[in-house]
Structures are given as structure tokens and as C-alpha cells.
Coordinates of N, CA and C in Angstrom, one line a residue:
X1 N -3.4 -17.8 -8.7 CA -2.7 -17.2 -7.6 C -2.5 -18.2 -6.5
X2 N -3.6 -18.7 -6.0 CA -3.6 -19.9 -5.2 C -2.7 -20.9 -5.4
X3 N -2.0 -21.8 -4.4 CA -1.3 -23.2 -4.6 C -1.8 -23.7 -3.7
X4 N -2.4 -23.8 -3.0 CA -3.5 -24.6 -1.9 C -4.4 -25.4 -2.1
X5 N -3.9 -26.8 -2.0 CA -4.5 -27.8 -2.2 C -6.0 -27.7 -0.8
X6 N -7.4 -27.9 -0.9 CA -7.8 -27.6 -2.2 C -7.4 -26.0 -2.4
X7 N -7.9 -25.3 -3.3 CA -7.9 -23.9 -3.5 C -8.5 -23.1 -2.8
X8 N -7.6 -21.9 -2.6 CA -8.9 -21.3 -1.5 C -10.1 -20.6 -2.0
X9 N -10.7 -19.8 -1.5 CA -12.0 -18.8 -2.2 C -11.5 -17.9 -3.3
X10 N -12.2 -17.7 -4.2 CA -11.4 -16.9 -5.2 C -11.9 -15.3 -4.6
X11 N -11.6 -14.3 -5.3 CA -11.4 -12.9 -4.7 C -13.1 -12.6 -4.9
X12 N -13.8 -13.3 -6.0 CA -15.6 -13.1 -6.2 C -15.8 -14.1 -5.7
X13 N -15.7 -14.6 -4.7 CA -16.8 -15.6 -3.9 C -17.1 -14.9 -2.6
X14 N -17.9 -15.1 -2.1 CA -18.6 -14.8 -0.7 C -18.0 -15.2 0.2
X15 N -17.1 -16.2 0.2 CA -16.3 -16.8 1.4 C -15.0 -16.4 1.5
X16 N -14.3 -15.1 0.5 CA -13.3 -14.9 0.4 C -12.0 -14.5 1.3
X17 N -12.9 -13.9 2.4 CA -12.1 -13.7 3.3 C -11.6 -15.5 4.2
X18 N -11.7 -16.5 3.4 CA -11.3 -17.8 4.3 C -10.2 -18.5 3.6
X19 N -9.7 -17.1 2.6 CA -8.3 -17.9 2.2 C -6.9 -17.8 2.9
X20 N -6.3 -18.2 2.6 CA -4.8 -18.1 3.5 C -4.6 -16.5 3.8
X21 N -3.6 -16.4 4.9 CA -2.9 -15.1 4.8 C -1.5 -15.5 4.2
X22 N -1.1 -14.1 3.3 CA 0.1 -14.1 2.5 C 1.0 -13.4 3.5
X23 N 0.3 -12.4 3.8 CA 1.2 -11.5 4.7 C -0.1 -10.6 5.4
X24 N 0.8 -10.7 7.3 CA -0.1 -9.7 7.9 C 0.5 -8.5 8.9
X25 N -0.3 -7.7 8.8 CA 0.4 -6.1 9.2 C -0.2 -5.3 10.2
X26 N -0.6 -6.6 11.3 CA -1.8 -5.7 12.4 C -1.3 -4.6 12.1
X27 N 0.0 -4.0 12.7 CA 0.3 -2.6 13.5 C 0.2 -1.3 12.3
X28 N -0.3 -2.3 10.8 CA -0.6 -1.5 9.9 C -2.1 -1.2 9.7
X29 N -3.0 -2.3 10.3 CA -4.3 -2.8 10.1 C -4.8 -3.5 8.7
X30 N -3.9 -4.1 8.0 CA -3.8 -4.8 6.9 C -3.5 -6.3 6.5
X31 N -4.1 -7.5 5.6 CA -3.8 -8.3 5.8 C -3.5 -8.8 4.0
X32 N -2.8 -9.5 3.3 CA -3.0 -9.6 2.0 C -3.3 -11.3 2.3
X33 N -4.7 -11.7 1.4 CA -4.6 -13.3 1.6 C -4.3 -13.9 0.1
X34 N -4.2 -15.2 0.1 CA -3.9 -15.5 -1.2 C -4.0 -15.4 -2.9
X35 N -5.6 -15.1 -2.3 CA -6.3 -14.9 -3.2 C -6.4 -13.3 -3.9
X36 N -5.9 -13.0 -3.6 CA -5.1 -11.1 -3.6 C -6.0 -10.1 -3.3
X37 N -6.8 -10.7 -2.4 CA -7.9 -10.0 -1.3 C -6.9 -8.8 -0.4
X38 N -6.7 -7.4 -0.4 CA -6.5 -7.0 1.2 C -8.0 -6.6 1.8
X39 N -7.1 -7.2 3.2 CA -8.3 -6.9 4.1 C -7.8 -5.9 5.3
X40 N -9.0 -5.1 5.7 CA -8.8 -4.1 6.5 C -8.7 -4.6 7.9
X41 N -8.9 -4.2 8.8 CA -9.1 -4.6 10.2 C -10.3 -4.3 10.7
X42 N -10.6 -3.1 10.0 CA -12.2 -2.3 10.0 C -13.1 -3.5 9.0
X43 N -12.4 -4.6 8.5 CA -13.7 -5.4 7.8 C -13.7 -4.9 6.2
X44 N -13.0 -3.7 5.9 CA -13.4 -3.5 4.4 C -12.1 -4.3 3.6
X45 N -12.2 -4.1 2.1 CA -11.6 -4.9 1.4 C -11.5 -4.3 0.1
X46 N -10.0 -4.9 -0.5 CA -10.1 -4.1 -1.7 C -9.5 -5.2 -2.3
X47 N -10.2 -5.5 -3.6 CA -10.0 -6.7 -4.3 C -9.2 -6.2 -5.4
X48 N -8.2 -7.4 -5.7 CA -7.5 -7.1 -6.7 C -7.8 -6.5 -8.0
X49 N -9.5 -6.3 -8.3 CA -9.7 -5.6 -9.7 C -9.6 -4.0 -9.5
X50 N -9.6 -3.8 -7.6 CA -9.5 -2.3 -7.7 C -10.8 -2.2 -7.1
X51 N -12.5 -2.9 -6.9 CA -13.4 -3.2 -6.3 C -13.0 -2.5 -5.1
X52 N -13.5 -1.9 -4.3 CA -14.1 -1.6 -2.8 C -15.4 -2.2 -2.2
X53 N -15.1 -3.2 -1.0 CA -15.9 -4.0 -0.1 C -15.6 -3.0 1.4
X54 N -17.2 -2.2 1.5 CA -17.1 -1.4 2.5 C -17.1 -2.6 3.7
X55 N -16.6 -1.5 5.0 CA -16.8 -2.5 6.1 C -18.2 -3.0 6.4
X56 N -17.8 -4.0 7.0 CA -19.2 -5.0 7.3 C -19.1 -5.4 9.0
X57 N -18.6 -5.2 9.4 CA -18.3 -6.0 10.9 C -19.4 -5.3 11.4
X58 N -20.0 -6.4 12.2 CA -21.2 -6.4 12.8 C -21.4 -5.5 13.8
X59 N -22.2 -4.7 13.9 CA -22.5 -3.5 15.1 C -22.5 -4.2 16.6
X60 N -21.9 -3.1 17.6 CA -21.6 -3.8 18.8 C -23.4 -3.2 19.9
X61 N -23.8 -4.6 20.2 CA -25.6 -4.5 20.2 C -25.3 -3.4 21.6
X62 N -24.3 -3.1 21.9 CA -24.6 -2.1 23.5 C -24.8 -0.7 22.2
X63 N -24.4 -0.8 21.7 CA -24.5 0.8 20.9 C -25.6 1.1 19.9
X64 N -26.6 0.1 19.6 CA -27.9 0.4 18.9 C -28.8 0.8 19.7
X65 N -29.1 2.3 19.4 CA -30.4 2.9 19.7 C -31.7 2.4 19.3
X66 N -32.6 1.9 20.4 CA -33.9 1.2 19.9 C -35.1 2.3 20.3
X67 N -36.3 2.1 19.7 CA -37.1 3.4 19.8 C -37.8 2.3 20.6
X68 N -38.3 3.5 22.1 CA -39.1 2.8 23.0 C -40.8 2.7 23.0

């Protein structure tokens, strides 16, 4: 799927989200990259086998409850 010299991450690598964008759709919250990754805006992901990558984006530290 790739033509990116080198290639980018394939859709099973860990670094997948560092491939090109093919097309992006803020005002949709959607992004498709080369590797036929979409990616959400929320951080989730749905890979071309049909796989679901729940969101992951890091919690914002004013909103964790710590026990005193």
C-alpha cells in the first residue's frame, strides 16, 4: 500500500500511527494514513483487517482523582 521511500509503519507495528496521511477530515474527526490505518481524533483506530484500537490519549492529570 505504501510508496514511501523508506516505507512507512505497517498497520501491525506499534509505530503505526507515523505513517503519512492519505486524507484528513478534522471537521469529520477522521484521518486515513497510508498504511490503511483510520485514525480517530479520540486516539482510536480501526485497522484495515476490521481490528478496533480503543482510544489511548493520555488522561488530562487536572482530572485524576488521587486518594488522600
Amino acid at each position: 500500500m505504501c510508496q514511501h521511500q523508506p516505507t512507512c509503519p505497517s498497520a501491525d507495528s506499534t509505530d503505526r500511527e507515523a505513517a503519512h496521511l492519505v486524507a484528513h477530515h478534522p471537521e469529520q474527526g477522521w484521518s486515513l494514513l497510508c498504511n490503511g490505518v483510520l485514525h480517530f481524533e479520540d486516539t482510536g483506530e480501526l485497522l484495515p483487517d476490521g481490528r478496533v484500537i480503543a482510544p489511548h490519549r493520555p488522561l488530562d492529570p487536572g482530572s485524576v482523582v488521587t486518594a488522600a
